[in-house]
mmCIF file of C-alpha atoms and ligand atoms in Angstrom:
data_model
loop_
_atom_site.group_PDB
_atom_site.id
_atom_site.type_symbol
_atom_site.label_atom_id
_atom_site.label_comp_id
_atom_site.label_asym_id
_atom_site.label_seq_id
_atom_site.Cartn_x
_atom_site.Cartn_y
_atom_site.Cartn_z
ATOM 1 C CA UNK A 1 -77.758 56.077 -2.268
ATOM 2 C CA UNK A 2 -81.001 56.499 -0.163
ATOM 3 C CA UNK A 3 -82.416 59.851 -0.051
ATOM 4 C CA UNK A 4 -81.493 60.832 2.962
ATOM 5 C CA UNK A 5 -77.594 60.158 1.939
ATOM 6 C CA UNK A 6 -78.626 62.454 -0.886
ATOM 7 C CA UNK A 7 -79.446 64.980 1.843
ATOM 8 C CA UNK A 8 -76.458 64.713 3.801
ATOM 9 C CA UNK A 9 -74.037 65.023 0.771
ATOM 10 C CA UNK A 10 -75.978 67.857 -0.354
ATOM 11 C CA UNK A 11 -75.323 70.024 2.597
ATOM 12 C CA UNK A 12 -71.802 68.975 2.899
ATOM 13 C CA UNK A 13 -71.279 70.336 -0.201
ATOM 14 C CA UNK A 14 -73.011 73.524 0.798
ATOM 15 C CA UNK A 15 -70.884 73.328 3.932
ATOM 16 C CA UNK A 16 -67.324 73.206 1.972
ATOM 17 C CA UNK A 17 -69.011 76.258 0.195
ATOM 18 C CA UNK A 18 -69.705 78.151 3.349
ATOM 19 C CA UNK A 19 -65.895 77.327 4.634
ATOM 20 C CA UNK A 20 -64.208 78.480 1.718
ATOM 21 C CA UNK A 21 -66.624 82.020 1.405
ATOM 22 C CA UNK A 22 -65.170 81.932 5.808
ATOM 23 C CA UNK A 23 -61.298 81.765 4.302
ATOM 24 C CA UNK A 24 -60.479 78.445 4.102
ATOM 25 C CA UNK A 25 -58.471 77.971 0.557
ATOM 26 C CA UNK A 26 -56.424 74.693 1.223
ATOM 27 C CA UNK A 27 -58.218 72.495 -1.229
ATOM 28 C CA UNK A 28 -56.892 69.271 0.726
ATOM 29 C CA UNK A 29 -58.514 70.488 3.587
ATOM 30 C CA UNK A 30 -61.582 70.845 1.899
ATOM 31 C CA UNK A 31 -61.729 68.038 -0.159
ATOM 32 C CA UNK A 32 -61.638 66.111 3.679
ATOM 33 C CA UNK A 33 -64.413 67.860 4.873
ATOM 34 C CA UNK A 34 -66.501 67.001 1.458
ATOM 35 C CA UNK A 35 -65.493 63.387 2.338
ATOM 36 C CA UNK A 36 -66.467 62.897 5.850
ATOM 37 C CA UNK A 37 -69.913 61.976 6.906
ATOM 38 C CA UNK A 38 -69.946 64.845 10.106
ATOM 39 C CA UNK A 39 -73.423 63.053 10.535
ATOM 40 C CA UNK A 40 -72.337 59.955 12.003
ATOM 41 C CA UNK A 41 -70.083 61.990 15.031
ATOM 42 C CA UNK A 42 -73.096 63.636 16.573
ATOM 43 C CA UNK A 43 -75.862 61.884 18.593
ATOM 44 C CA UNK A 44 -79.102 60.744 15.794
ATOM 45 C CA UNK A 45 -81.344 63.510 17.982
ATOM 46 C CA UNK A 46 -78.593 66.155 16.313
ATOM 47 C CA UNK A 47 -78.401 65.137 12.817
ATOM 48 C CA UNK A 48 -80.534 68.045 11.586
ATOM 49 C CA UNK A 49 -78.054 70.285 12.919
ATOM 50 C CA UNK A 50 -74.800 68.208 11.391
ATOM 51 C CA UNK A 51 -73.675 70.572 8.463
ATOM 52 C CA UNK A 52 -74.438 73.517 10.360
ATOM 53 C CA UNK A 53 -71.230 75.398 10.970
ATOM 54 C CA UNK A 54 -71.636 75.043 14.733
ATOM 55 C CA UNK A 55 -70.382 73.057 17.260
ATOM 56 C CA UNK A 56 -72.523 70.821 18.749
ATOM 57 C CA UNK A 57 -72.901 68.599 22.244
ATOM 58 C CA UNK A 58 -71.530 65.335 22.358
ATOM 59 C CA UNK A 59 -71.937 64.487 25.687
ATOM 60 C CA UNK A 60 -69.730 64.556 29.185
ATOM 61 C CA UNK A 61 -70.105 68.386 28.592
ATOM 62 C CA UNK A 62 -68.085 68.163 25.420
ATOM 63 C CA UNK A 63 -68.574 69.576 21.976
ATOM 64 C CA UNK A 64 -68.102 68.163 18.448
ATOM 65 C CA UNK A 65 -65.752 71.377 17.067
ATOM 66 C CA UNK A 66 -67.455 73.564 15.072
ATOM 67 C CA UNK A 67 -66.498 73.203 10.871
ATOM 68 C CA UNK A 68 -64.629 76.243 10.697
ATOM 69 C CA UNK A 69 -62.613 75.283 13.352
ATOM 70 C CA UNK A 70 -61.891 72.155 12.286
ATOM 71 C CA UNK A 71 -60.940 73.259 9.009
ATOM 72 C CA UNK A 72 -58.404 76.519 10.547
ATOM 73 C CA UNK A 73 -56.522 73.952 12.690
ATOM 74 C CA UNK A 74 -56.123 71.247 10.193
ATOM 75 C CA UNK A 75 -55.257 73.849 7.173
ATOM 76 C CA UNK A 76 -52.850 75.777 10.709
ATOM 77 C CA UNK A 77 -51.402 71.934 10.862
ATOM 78 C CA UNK A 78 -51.164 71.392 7.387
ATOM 79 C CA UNK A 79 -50.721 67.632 7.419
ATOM 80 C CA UNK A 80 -48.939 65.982 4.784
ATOM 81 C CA UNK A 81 -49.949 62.061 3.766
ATOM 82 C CA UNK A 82 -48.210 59.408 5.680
ATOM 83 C CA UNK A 83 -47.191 62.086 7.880
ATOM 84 C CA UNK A 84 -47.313 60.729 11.831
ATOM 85 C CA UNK A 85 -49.814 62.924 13.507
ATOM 86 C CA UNK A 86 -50.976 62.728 17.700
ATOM 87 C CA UNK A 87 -54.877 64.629 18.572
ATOM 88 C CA UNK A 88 -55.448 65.431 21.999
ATOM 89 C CA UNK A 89 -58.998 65.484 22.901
ATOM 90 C CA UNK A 90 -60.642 62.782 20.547
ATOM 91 C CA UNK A 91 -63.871 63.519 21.236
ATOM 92 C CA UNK A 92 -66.505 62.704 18.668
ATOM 93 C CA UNK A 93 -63.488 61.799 16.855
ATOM 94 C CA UNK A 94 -64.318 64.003 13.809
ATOM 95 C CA UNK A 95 -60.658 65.773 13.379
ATOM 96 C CA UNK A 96 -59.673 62.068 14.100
ATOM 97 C CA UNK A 97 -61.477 61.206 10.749
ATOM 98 C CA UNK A 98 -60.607 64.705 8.679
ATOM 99 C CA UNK A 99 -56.926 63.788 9.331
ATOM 100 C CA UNK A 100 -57.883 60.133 7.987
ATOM 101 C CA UNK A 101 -59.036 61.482 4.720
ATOM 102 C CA UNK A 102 -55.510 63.420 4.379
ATOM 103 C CA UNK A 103 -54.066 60.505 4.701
ATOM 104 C CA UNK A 104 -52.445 60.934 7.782
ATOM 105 C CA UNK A 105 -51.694 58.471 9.924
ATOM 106 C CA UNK A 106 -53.323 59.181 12.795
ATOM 107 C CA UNK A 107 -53.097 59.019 16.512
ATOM 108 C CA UNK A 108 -55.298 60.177 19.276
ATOM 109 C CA UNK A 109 -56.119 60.767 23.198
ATOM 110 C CA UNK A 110 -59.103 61.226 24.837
ATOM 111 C CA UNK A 111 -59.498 61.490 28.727
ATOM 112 C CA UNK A 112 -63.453 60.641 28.673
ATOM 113 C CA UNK A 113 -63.723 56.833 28.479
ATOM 114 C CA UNK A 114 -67.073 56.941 27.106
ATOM 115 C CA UNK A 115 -66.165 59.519 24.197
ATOM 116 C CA UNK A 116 -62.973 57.589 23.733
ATOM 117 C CA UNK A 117 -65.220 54.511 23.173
ATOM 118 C CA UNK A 118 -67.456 55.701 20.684
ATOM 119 C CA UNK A 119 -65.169 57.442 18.817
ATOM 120 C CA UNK A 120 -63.129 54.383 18.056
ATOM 121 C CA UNK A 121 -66.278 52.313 17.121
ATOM 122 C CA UNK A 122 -67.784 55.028 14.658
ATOM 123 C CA UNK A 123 -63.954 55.566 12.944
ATOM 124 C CA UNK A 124 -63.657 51.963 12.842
ATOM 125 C CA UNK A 125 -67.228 51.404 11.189
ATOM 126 C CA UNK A 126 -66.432 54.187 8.677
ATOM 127 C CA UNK A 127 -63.104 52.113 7.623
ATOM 128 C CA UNK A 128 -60.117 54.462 9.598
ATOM 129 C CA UNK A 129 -57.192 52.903 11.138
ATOM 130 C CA UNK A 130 -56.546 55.008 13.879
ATOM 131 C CA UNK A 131 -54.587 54.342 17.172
ATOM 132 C CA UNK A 132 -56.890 55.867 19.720
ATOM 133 C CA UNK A 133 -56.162 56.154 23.608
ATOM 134 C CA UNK A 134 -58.067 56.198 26.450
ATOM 135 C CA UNK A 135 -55.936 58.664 29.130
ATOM 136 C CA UNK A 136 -54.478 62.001 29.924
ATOM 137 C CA UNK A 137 -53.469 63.601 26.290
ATOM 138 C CA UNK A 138 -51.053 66.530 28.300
ATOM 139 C CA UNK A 139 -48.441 64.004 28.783
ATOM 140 C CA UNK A 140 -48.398 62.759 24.636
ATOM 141 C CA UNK A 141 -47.902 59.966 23.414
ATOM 142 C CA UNK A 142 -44.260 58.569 24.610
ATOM 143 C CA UNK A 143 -44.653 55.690 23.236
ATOM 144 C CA UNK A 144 -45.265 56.678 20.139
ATOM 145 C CA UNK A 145 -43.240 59.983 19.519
ATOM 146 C CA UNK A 146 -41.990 61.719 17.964
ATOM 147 C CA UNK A 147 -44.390 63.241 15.971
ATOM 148 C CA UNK A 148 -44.558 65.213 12.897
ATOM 149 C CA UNK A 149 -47.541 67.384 13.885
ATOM 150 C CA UNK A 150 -49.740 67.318 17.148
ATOM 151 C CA UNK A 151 -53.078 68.971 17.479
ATOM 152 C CA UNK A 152 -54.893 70.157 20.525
ATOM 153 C CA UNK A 153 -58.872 70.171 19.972
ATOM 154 C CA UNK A 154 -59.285 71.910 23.769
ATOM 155 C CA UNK A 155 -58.406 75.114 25.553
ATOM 156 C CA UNK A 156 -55.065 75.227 27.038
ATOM 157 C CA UNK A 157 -53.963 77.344 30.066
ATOM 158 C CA UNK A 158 -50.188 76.838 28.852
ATOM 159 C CA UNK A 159 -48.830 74.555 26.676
ATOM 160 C CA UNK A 160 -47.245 71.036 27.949
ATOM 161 C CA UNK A 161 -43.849 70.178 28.108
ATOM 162 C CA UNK A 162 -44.565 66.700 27.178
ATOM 163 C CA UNK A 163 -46.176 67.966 23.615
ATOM 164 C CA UNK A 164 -43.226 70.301 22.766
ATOM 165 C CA UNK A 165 -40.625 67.051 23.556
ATOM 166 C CA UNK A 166 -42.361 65.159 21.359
ATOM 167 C CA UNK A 167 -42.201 66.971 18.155
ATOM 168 C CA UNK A 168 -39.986 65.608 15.289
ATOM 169 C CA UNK A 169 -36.142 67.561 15.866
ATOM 170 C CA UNK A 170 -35.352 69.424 12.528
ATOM 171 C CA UNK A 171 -32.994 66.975 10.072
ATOM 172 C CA UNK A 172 -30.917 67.967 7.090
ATOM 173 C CA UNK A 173 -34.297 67.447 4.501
ATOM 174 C CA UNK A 174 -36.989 67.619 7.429
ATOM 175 C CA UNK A 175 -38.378 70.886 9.022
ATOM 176 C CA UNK A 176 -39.451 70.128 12.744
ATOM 177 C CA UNK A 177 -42.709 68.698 14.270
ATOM 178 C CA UNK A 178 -45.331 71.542 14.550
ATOM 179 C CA UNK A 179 -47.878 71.822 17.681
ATOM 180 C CA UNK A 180 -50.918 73.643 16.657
ATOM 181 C CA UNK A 181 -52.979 74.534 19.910
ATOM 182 C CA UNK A 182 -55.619 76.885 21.500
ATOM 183 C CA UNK A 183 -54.217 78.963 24.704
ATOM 184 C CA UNK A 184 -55.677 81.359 26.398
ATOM 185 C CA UNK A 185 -58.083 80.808 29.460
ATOM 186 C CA UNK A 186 -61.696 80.227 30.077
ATOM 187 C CA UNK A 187 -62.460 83.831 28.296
ATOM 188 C CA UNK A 188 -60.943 82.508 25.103
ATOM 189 C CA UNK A 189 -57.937 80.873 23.221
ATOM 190 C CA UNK A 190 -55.595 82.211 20.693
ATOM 191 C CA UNK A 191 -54.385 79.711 18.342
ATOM 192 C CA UNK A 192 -50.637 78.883 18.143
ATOM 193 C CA UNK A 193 -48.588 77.024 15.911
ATOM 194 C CA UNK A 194 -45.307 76.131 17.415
ATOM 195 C CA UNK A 195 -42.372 74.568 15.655
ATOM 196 C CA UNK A 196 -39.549 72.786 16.750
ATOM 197 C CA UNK A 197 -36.263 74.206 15.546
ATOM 198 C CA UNK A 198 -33.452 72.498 17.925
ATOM 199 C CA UNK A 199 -33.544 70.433 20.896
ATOM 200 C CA UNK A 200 -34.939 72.898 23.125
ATOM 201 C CA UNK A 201 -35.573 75.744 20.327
ATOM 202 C CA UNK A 202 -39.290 76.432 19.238
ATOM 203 C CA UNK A 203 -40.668 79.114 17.249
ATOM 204 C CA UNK A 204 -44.515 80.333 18.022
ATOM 205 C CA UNK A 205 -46.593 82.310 15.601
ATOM 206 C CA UNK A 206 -50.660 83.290 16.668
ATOM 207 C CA UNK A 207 -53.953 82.711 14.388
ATOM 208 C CA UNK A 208 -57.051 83.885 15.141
ATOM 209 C CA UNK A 209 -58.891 84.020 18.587
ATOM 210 C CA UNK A 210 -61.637 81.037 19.051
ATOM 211 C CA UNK A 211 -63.377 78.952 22.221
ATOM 212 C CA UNK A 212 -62.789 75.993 23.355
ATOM 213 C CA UNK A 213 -63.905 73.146 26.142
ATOM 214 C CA UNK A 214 -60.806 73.297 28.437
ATOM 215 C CA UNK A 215 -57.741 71.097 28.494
ATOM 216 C CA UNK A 216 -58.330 69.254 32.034
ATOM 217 C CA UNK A 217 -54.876 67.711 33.204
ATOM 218 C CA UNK A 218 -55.047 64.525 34.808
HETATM 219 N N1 SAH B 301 -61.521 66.838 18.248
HETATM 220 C C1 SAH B 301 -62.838 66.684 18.827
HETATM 221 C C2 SAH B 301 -63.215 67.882 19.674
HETATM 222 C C3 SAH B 301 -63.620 67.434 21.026
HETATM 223 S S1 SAH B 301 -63.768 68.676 22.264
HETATM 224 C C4 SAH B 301 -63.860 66.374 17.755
HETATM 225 O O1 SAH B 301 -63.518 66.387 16.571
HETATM 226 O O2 SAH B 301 -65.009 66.069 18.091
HETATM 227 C C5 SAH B 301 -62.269 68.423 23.186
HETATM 228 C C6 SAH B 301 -62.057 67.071 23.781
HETATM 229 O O3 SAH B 301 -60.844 67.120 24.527
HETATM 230 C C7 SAH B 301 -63.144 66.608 24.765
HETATM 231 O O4 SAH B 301 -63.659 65.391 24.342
HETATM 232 C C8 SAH B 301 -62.381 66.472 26.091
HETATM 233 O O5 SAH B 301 -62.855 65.400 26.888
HETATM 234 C C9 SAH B 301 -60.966 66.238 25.609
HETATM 235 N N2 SAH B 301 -59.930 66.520 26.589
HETATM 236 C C10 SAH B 301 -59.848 67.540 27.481
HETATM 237 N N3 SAH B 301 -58.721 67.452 28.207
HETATM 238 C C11 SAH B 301 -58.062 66.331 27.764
HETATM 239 C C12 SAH B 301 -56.832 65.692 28.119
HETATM 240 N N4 SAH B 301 -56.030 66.161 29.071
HETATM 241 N N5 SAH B 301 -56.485 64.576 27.452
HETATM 242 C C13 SAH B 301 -57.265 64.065 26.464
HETATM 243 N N6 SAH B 301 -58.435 64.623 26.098
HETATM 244 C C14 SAH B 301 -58.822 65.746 26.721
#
């Protein structure tokens, strides 16, 4: 390994110690972040700054999510290998690649063609199959539904019909497909975890308060 892969390991490892002294316990989710290479999702100009625990620009006015929240939402999500699980908002595709490492099979929506386009080329150099979309992530996935989990990596005013309809219906053996999302407005979101319970039941618990880019419809 060259020295600078040295580097970068080093401060991942740092960074899954910084995470779990923030909270985070779920060792799976962890054991992702140690794995990824959050390095090769930001622009080279940004590298310095790639284990910080910030968020960081990725162009179009977008942000790579910061660690933390990367980790909350997947360990909210709590994705279980081979599980069938839809992103919306792709972006850097770095959740894309955490959920990878899980195991998950993985699909994802991004509405900037551009973002959408490197995404796909740096998950497919790093060895991820994922089934990435260019379009408008608040109508799902139709296609490809239903889904076991879905995850929303940007601000929601509300949360879309399409996302709850998609969600895996309760079976005998199965809980329900679970929506993890931010809502809340420009001042803020609150996170929400949403579970489907019947064919037009849900149940909604809150995390914590964070900040996302917005959810643009259309
Ligand atoms: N998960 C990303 C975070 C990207 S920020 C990562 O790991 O890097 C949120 C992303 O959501 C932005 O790229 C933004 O363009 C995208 N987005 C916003 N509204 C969207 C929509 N309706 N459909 C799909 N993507 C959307």
């Amino acid at each position: 390994m060259s020295d600078l892969g040295r580097h970068f390991r080093r401060q991942r490892a740092d960074l899954v110690d910084e995470l779990r002294e923030k909270g985070i316990v779920e060792e799976n989710v962890l054991t992702a972040i140690g794995a990824v290479p959050r390095e090769r999702f930001v622009d080279s100009a940004m590298q310095a700054r790639a284990y910080f625990d910030q968020a960081l620009p990725i162009g179009n006015s977008q942000t790579i999510s910061q660690p933390f929240t990367v980790a909350y939402q997947t360990a909210f999500l709590d994705p279980r290998p081979s599980e069938r699980i839809l992103e919306i908002g792709t972006g850097s595709g770095y959740q894309a690649a955490v959920l990878c490492a899980m195991g998950v099979r993985v699909f994802t929506v991004e509405r900037h063609r551009a973002l959408h386009e490197r995404a796909r080329q740096v998950l497919r150099s790093l060895g991820h199959r994922v089934y990435a979309r260019y379009g408008d992530g608040t109508q799902g996935w139709q296609a490809q539904a239903p889904f076991d989990g879905i995850i929303v990596t940007a601000g929601a005013i509300g949360v879309p019909d399409p996302l709850l309809m998609q969600l895996a219906m309760p079976t005998r053996d199965r809980a329900g497909g679970r929506l993890v999302i931010p809502v809340g407005g420009g001042k803020g979101q609150v996170m929400k975890r949403i579970i489907r319970v019947g064919r037009q039941d849900f149940e909604a618990e809150s995390g914590e308060a964070f900040r996302f880019v917005p959810l643009v419809a259309g």
